Coordinates of C-alpha atoms in Angstrom, one line a residue:
M227 CA 34.2 -9.5 -58.7
A228 CA 30.8 -10.1 -60.4
D229 CA 29.4 -11.6 -57.2
R230 CA 30.6 -8.5 -55.3
I231 CA 29.0 -6.1 -57.7
K232 CA 25.7 -8.1 -57.5
R233 CA 25.8 -8.0 -53.8
A234 CA 26.5 -4.2 -53.8
I235 CA 23.4 -3.6 -56.1
A236 CA 21.2 -5.7 -53.8
L237 CA 22.5 -3.9 -50.7
S238 CA 21.7 -0.6 -52.3
L239 CA 18.2 -1.6 -53.3
F240 CA 17.4 -2.6 -49.8
A241 CA 19.1 0.5 -48.3
I242 CA 21.3 -1.6 -46.0
C243 CA 24.8 -0.3 -46.4
A244 CA 24.3 2.5 -49.0
F245 CA 27.5 4.3 -48.1
F246 CA 29.8 1.4 -49.1
N247 CA 31.0 1.7 -52.7
F248 CA 31.9 -1.6 -54.1
G249 CA 31.6 -0.5 -57.7
N250 CA 34.3 -1.7 -60.0
A251 CA 37.1 -1.3 -57.5
R252 CA 38.0 -3.7 -54.8
P253 CA 36.9 -2.4 -51.3
H254 CA 39.7 -0.7 -49.4
Y255 CA 41.6 -2.7 -46.9
G256 CA 41.3 -1.7 -43.3
P257 CA 44.1 -1.8 -40.7
G258 CA 45.6 -5.2 -40.4
Q259 CA 43.8 -6.5 -43.4
A260 CA 44.9 -9.9 -44.7
Q261 CA 45.4 -9.9 -48.4
T262 CA 44.0 -12.7 -50.6
D263 CA 46.3 -15.5 -51.8
D264 CA 44.9 -15.6 -55.3
S265 CA 46.7 -18.9 -56.1
L266 CA 44.6 -20.7 -53.5
S267 CA 41.5 -18.6 -53.3
K268 CA 39.4 -21.0 -55.4
W269 CA 39.3 -23.6 -52.7
R270 CA 35.8 -24.0 -51.2
P271 CA 34.9 -26.0 -48.2
T272 CA 31.9 -27.7 -49.8
L273 CA 33.6 -29.3 -52.8
A274 CA 36.6 -31.6 -53.3
S275 CA 38.4 -31.7 -56.6
S276 CA 38.5 -34.9 -58.5
G277 CA 41.1 -37.3 -57.2
A278 CA 41.6 -35.3 -53.9
R279 CA 43.4 -37.4 -51.3
Y280 CA 42.5 -36.8 -47.7
V281 CA 44.7 -38.0 -44.8
G282 CA 42.4 -37.5 -41.8
S283 CA 42.5 -35.3 -38.8
A284 CA 44.6 -37.7 -36.7
V285 CA 47.5 -37.2 -39.2
C286 CA 47.0 -33.4 -39.1
A287 CA 47.1 -33.4 -35.3
R288 CA 50.6 -34.9 -35.2
C289 CA 52.1 -31.6 -36.2
H290 CA 49.2 -29.2 -35.4
T291 CA 48.8 -30.2 -31.8
A292 CA 47.4 -26.8 -30.7
E293 CA 44.6 -27.0 -33.3
A294 CA 43.7 -30.6 -32.4
T295 CA 41.0 -29.2 -30.1
Q296 CA 38.9 -28.8 -33.3
L297 CA 38.0 -32.4 -33.0
D298 CA 35.8 -31.5 -29.9
T299 CA 33.9 -28.7 -31.6
P300 CA 30.2 -28.9 -32.8
M301 CA 31.5 -28.5 -36.3
A302 CA 33.5 -31.7 -36.0
H303 CA 30.3 -33.5 -34.8
A304 CA 28.1 -31.9 -37.5
L305 CA 27.5 -35.4 -38.9
R306 CA 27.7 -38.8 -37.3
A307 CA 26.8 -42.3 -38.3
A308 CA 23.8 -43.6 -36.2
A309 CA 26.0 -46.1 -34.4
D310 CA 28.2 -43.3 -33.1
C311 CA 25.4 -40.8 -32.3
S312 CA 25.5 -40.0 -28.5
I313 CA 21.9 -38.6 -28.5
L314 CA 20.5 -41.7 -29.9
S315 CA 22.6 -43.8 -27.6
A316 CA 21.4 -41.8 -24.5
N317 CA 17.7 -41.7 -25.6
T318 CA 16.9 -45.3 -26.3
R319 CA 13.2 -44.6 -27.1
M320 CA 11.7 -41.4 -28.2
A321 CA 8.1 -40.8 -29.4
F322 CA 6.0 -38.0 -30.9
R323 CA 2.5 -37.7 -32.2
N324 CA 1.1 -35.5 -35.0
G325 CA -2.7 -36.1 -35.5
P326 CA -3.2 -39.8 -36.3
Y327 CA 0.5 -40.4 -36.9
T328 CA 2.9 -41.6 -34.2
Y329 CA 6.7 -41.4 -34.5
Q330 CA 9.2 -43.5 -32.7
I331 CA 12.9 -43.8 -32.6
A332 CA 14.1 -46.9 -30.8
R333 CA 17.6 -48.1 -30.1
Q334 CA 18.4 -51.7 -31.0
G335 CA 22.0 -52.5 -30.2
D336 CA 24.1 -50.0 -32.2
R337 CA 21.2 -49.2 -34.5
S338 CA 18.3 -46.8 -34.2
I339 CA 15.0 -47.5 -36.0
Y340 CA 12.8 -44.7 -37.2
S341 CA 9.1 -45.7 -37.3
V342 CA 5.9 -44.0 -38.4
S343 CA 2.5 -45.4 -37.9
D344 CA -1.0 -44.3 -38.8
G345 CA -2.6 -46.7 -36.3
T346 CA -3.1 -49.4 -38.9
N347 CA 0.0 -49.5 -41.0
S348 CA 3.6 -48.5 -40.3
I349 CA 6.9 -47.9 -42.0
S350 CA 10.2 -48.5 -40.3
E351 CA 13.7 -47.8 -41.5
P352 CA 17.1 -47.8 -39.8
I353 CA 18.6 -44.3 -39.3
L354 CA 21.9 -43.9 -41.2
Y355 CA 23.1 -40.5 -40.2
C356 CA 22.6 -37.9 -37.5
F357 CA 22.9 -34.3 -38.7
G358 CA 23.9 -31.8 -36.0
K359 CA 25.5 -32.3 -32.6
G360 CA 22.2 -31.4 -31.0
V361 CA 23.0 -27.9 -29.6
A362 CA 20.2 -26.5 -31.7
G363 CA 18.7 -29.7 -32.9
Q364 CA 19.5 -33.0 -34.5
T365 CA 17.9 -34.4 -37.7
Y366 CA 18.0 -37.9 -39.1
V367 CA 18.6 -39.3 -42.5
F368 CA 17.5 -42.7 -43.6
Q369 CA 16.7 -44.5 -46.9
H370 CA 13.3 -45.6 -48.1
N371 CA 12.6 -47.3 -51.4
G372 CA 16.1 -46.4 -52.5
N373 CA 15.9 -42.7 -51.7
Y374 CA 17.4 -40.7 -48.9
Y375 CA 14.9 -39.0 -46.6
E376 CA 15.2 -36.2 -44.1
S377 CA 13.2 -37.2 -41.0
R378 CA 10.0 -35.3 -40.3
V379 CA 10.8 -35.1 -36.6
S380 CA 14.1 -34.1 -35.0
Y381 CA 15.6 -34.1 -31.5
Y382 CA 15.5 -30.7 -29.7
E383 CA 17.5 -30.3 -26.5
P384 CA 15.0 -27.8 -24.9
L385 CA 12.2 -30.4 -25.5
Q386 CA 14.4 -33.3 -24.4
G387 CA 12.7 -35.1 -27.2
L388 CA 11.2 -35.0 -30.6
G389 CA 9.5 -32.1 -32.5
I390 CA 8.7 -31.3 -36.1
T391 CA 11.8 -30.7 -38.1
T392 CA 12.5 -27.1 -39.2
L393 CA 10.9 -26.1 -42.5
H394 CA 8.7 -29.2 -42.5
S395 CA 4.9 -28.7 -42.5
R396 CA 3.2 -28.5 -39.1
S397 CA -0.1 -29.7 -40.7
V398 CA -1.2 -33.3 -40.5
P399 CA 0.3 -35.3 -43.4
S400 CA -2.0 -36.6 -46.1
S401 CA -0.6 -40.1 -46.1
L402 CA 1.8 -42.4 -44.3
E403 CA 4.4 -41.9 -47.0
D404 CA 4.1 -38.1 -46.6
A405 CA 4.4 -38.5 -42.9
L406 CA 7.8 -40.1 -43.2
G407 CA 9.7 -36.9 -44.0
R408 CA 11.2 -35.1 -47.0
P409 CA 12.7 -37.0 -49.9
M410 CA 16.2 -35.7 -50.7
N411 CA 17.1 -35.4 -54.4
Q412 CA 20.7 -35.7 -55.6
E413 CA 21.4 -32.0 -55.4
T414 CA 19.9 -31.7 -51.9
S415 CA 21.8 -34.8 -50.7
K416 CA 25.1 -33.4 -52.0
G417 CA 24.5 -30.0 -50.3
C418 CA 23.6 -31.5 -46.9
F419 CA 26.5 -34.0 -46.8
A420 CA 29.0 -31.5 -48.2
C421 CA 28.4 -29.0 -45.4
H422 CA 28.3 -31.6 -42.6
S423 CA 31.2 -33.8 -43.6
T424 CA 34.7 -33.8 -45.0
G425 CA 35.7 -35.0 -48.4
A426 CA 32.5 -34.4 -50.3
P427 CA 33.0 -35.2 -53.9
G428 CA 32.7 -32.4 -56.5
G429 CA 31.4 -34.6 -59.3
S430 CA 27.9 -35.8 -60.2
E431 CA 27.9 -38.7 -57.7
L432 CA 27.3 -38.3 -54.0
G433 CA 29.9 -40.9 -53.0
I434 CA 28.9 -41.2 -49.3
E435 CA 31.4 -44.0 -48.8
K436 CA 34.2 -41.5 -49.4
L437 CA 33.1 -39.0 -46.8
S438 CA 34.4 -38.6 -43.3
P439 CA 31.6 -37.6 -40.8
G440 CA 31.9 -34.0 -39.5
V441 CA 33.7 -30.9 -40.5
S442 CA 37.3 -31.5 -39.8
C443 CA 40.7 -30.0 -40.7
E444 CA 40.6 -30.8 -44.3
A445 CA 37.1 -29.5 -44.9
C446 CA 38.5 -26.0 -44.6
H447 CA 42.1 -26.4 -45.4
G448 CA 41.8 -28.8 -48.3
P449 CA 43.1 -32.4 -48.8
G450 CA 46.3 -33.0 -46.9
E451 CA 48.2 -35.5 -49.0
K452 CA 50.2 -32.9 -51.1
H453 CA 50.8 -30.8 -48.0
I454 CA 52.4 -33.7 -46.2
A455 CA 54.6 -34.4 -49.2
A456 CA 55.6 -30.7 -49.3
V457 CA 56.4 -30.7 -45.6
R458 CA 58.6 -33.7 -46.0
L459 CA 60.5 -31.9 -48.8
K460 CA 60.9 -29.0 -46.4
D461 CA 59.7 -26.5 -49.0
P462 CA 58.3 -23.5 -47.1
K463 CA 57.4 -21.6 -50.2
D464 CA 54.6 -23.9 -51.3
L465 CA 53.2 -26.0 -48.5
R466 CA 50.2 -27.0 -50.7
I467 CA 47.6 -26.3 -48.1
F468 CA 44.9 -23.6 -47.9
N469 CA 44.6 -21.1 -45.0
P470 CA 41.2 -19.3 -45.1
K471 CA 42.6 -16.6 -42.9
K472 CA 44.5 -15.3 -45.9
L473 CA 41.2 -14.4 -47.6
D474 CA 40.1 -10.8 -47.3
A475 CA 37.3 -10.3 -44.7
L476 CA 34.4 -10.1 -47.2
D477 CA 35.5 -13.2 -49.2
Q478 CA 36.0 -15.1 -46.0
M479 CA 32.6 -14.2 -44.6
Q480 CA 30.4 -14.4 -47.7
E481 CA 32.2 -16.8 -50.0
F482 CA 34.0 -19.2 -47.7
C483 CA 32.1 -19.4 -44.5
G484 CA 29.0 -18.4 -46.4
A485 CA 29.3 -21.5 -48.6
C486 CA 27.6 -23.4 -45.7
H487 CA 26.4 -20.7 -43.3
M488 CA 24.5 -19.0 -46.1
S489 CA 25.8 -15.9 -47.8
F490 CA 23.8 -12.7 -48.5
D491 CA 23.4 -13.8 -52.2
A492 CA 22.2 -17.3 -51.3
V493 CA 19.6 -16.0 -48.8
M494 CA 18.3 -13.4 -51.2
L495 CA 17.3 -16.3 -53.5
L496 CA 15.1 -17.9 -50.9
E497 CA 11.4 -17.2 -50.7
D498 CA 10.8 -14.3 -48.3
R499 CA 14.6 -14.6 -47.7
G500 CA 13.9 -17.6 -45.5
G501 CA 11.7 -15.7 -43.1
L502 CA 12.7 -15.6 -39.5
N503 CA 14.8 -18.7 -40.1
N504 CA 17.5 -16.5 -41.6
V505 CA 18.4 -15.4 -38.1
R506 CA 20.7 -18.5 -38.1
F507 CA 22.4 -17.4 -41.4
Q508 CA 25.3 -15.4 -39.9
P509 CA 26.9 -14.1 -43.1
Y510 CA 23.6 -12.8 -44.4
R511 CA 22.8 -11.1 -41.1
M512 CA 26.3 -9.5 -41.0
A513 CA 25.8 -8.2 -44.6
N514 CA 22.8 -6.3 -43.3
S515 CA 24.7 -4.7 -40.4
R516 CA 25.0 -1.0 -41.3
G517 CA 28.6 0.1 -41.0
H518 CA 30.0 -3.4 -40.4
L519 CA 30.2 -4.8 -43.9
I520 CA 33.8 -3.7 -44.4
N521 CA 36.9 -5.3 -45.8
D522 CA 38.8 -5.3 -42.5
S523 CA 40.2 -8.4 -40.9
R524 CA 38.7 -7.3 -37.6
M525 CA 35.3 -8.0 -39.1
S526 CA 36.0 -11.4 -40.4
C527 CA 34.4 -14.5 -39.0
V528 CA 37.6 -15.8 -37.3
S529 CA 38.2 -12.4 -35.6
C530 CA 35.5 -13.5 -33.1
H531 CA 35.4 -17.2 -33.5
D532 CA 38.3 -19.6 -33.5
P533 CA 37.1 -22.6 -35.5
H534 CA 39.6 -24.9 -33.8
R535 CA 37.9 -24.4 -30.4
E536 CA 34.5 -24.5 -28.8
M537 CA 32.6 -21.3 -29.4
V538 CA 32.8 -19.0 -26.4
R539 CA 29.3 -18.3 -25.0
E540 CA 30.3 -15.7 -22.4
A541 CA 29.1 -12.3 -23.6
S542 CA 32.0 -10.3 -22.0
Y543 CA 34.5 -12.3 -24.1
Y544 CA 33.4 -10.3 -27.2
D545 CA 33.8 -6.9 -25.7
S546 CA 37.4 -6.7 -26.8
K547 CA 36.4 -7.6 -30.3
C548 CA 34.0 -4.6 -30.4
L549 CA 36.5 -2.3 -28.8
A550 CA 39.1 -3.1 -31.4
C551 CA 37.1 -0.8 -33.7
H552 CA 34.9 1.3 -31.4
V553 CA 36.2 3.8 -28.9
S554 CA 35.1 3.1 -25.3
S555 CA 32.7 6.1 -25.0
P556 CA 31.3 9.0 -27.0
K557 CA 33.8 11.3 -25.3
E558 CA 36.9 9.3 -26.0
P559 CA 38.8 10.6 -29.0
K560 CA 39.0 8.4 -32.0
T561 CA 42.3 7.0 -33.2
E562 CA 43.7 5.7 -36.5
L563 CA 42.7 2.2 -35.6
R564 CA 39.5 2.9 -33.7
Q565 CA 37.4 5.1 -35.9
A566 CA 34.0 3.8 -34.8
S567 CA 31.9 5.7 -32.2
G568 CA 31.6 4.7 -28.6
C569 CA 28.4 3.5 -27.0
P570 CA 26.7 6.0 -24.6
V571 CA 25.3 3.2 -22.5
S572 CA 28.1 0.8 -21.7
K573 CA 31.3 -0.8 -22.9
Q574 CA 30.6 -4.1 -21.3
Q575 CA 28.7 -7.1 -22.8
C576 CA 28.1 -5.2 -26.0
V577 CA 26.6 -8.2 -27.8
T578 CA 23.7 -8.6 -25.3
C579 CA 22.2 -5.3 -26.7
H580 CA 23.6 -5.0 -30.2
M581 CA 23.5 -8.7 -31.2
P582 CA 20.5 -10.0 -29.2
K583 CA 19.5 -13.6 -29.0
V584 CA 16.4 -14.4 -31.0
E585 CA 14.3 -17.5 -30.6
V586 CA 13.3 -19.3 -33.8
P587 CA 10.1 -21.1 -32.8
D588 CA 10.5 -23.9 -35.3
L589 CA 14.0 -24.6 -33.9
N590 CA 13.1 -24.3 -30.2
H591 CA 16.4 -22.4 -29.8
K592 CA 17.7 -18.9 -29.4
F593 CA 20.3 -17.8 -31.9
T594 CA 22.7 -14.8 -31.5
D595 CA 21.5 -12.4 -34.2
H596 CA 24.5 -11.3 -36.3
W597 CA 22.6 -8.3 -37.7
I598 CA 24.4 -5.7 -35.6
R599 CA 22.2 -2.8 -34.7
I600 CA 20.7 -0.6 -32.0
V601 CA 17.8 -2.7 -30.7
R602 CA 15.0 -0.7 -29.2
P603 CA 12.1 -2.2 -27.1
G604 CA 9.3 -3.4 -29.3
D605 CA 11.3 -3.4 -32.4
P606 CA 10.5 -6.3 -34.7
V607 CA 13.3 -8.6 -35.7
P608 CA 14.5 -7.4 -39.2
R609 CA 14.6 -9.9 -42.0

C-alpha cells in the first residue's frame, strides 16, 4: 500500500494521471478483475527464498504441455552460457574499433574469447555468459582479475556486428583497463543474473552455480518441488505454486513484471528517469498513459502478451485488446464493459498510431512505446 501511495503522489506531481485516486483505499476493480491471492502475493521473480528447490522446465512440461512453448521464447533465452550461444557460434570472428582500441570476439571451439588491444598491449578473457537473445542486442559477461565485467561492446542485429554497449561511454577510454568494459559489483551482478536466469539466490552470495540460464517456468511461478509433492497428494486446495495472473492488474504490472522490466518507482529513481532509454521500460511507460493506469485485468501485461509464447509482432493482433475497452467509433454507444471512447480515425492497427515504435539510437533498435497516447506529427517522445 505504501508503494501505491508513493506512486500516486509522483503521478500527481507530474500530472500524468491526476484523475486516478489511489489515496488510502485500494483502486476499484474493473470488469473481470482478478483478485490478489494474498497468501502468495509476496513471491517475486527476481529472488528465491533460502533453500528453494527447483525442478527444471522439463519436469514442468510433463504436465503443462501447452505451456512448454515458453522454452522457445526470448525470455527463456535471456541468458546463455557462451558455449550454448547461437550468435557467437554463428559469428566466429567479430571486430570493432574505438579510437586506438580494437575489440575482437573470436570463437575457439566451444569458447569465445573477448580481446581488447591498444596497438601495443592487449587483454583477453573468455566470455562466460551471453545476456539477451539478440533481438535488440546481446551483451557479454566475463571475469577479469576476479571481477565480473560487462563487455563494452555488444552484438546488434541491425549492425550484424558489434557496437558500443548501451549506457557505456561513447568517448575514447583513458586506458586499456577502462576499454574492457564496466566492472560489476555484487549488487549489480545479482540484479543482472536474477532477471536473466532462474533460481537466483536471495541471500548475500551470487551463487551462479545454482542458476539455470534463461527465464523459465519457475522464475515466475516459483520453485516447483513443493508443487509436485502437492500434485502427487492430489490436494487441489493448496498446489504450492504461484500464478501471477491472480495478482491485480497494477501489482502484476508494476510490482511483478516491473521487478525486471522496470516499474514506475524504479525509473523515477534514475537520473533524468533514464533518458530516452526508458522507452524500453514498459511498466513505467504504461504508468504514464493517461486513462490506462487502471486496476482492470484487461490492462494487465498478460492481457496482451502470453509469456508462454513468442510475442506477436503483427499490429492487427492487438486491435481486439484495444476494443475490449474502447467502442469501435465515436458514434457507437458505450456499454457497461466498453466505457472508453472510440477512435475517430480507425479501429484497425491501433498500436501503430497510439503505441508507436521509437528507435533508441544507443540500442540500434525500435521499441514499441507503451506510453499510450495520441501521437501528433512533430511531437517529441515523452520521457
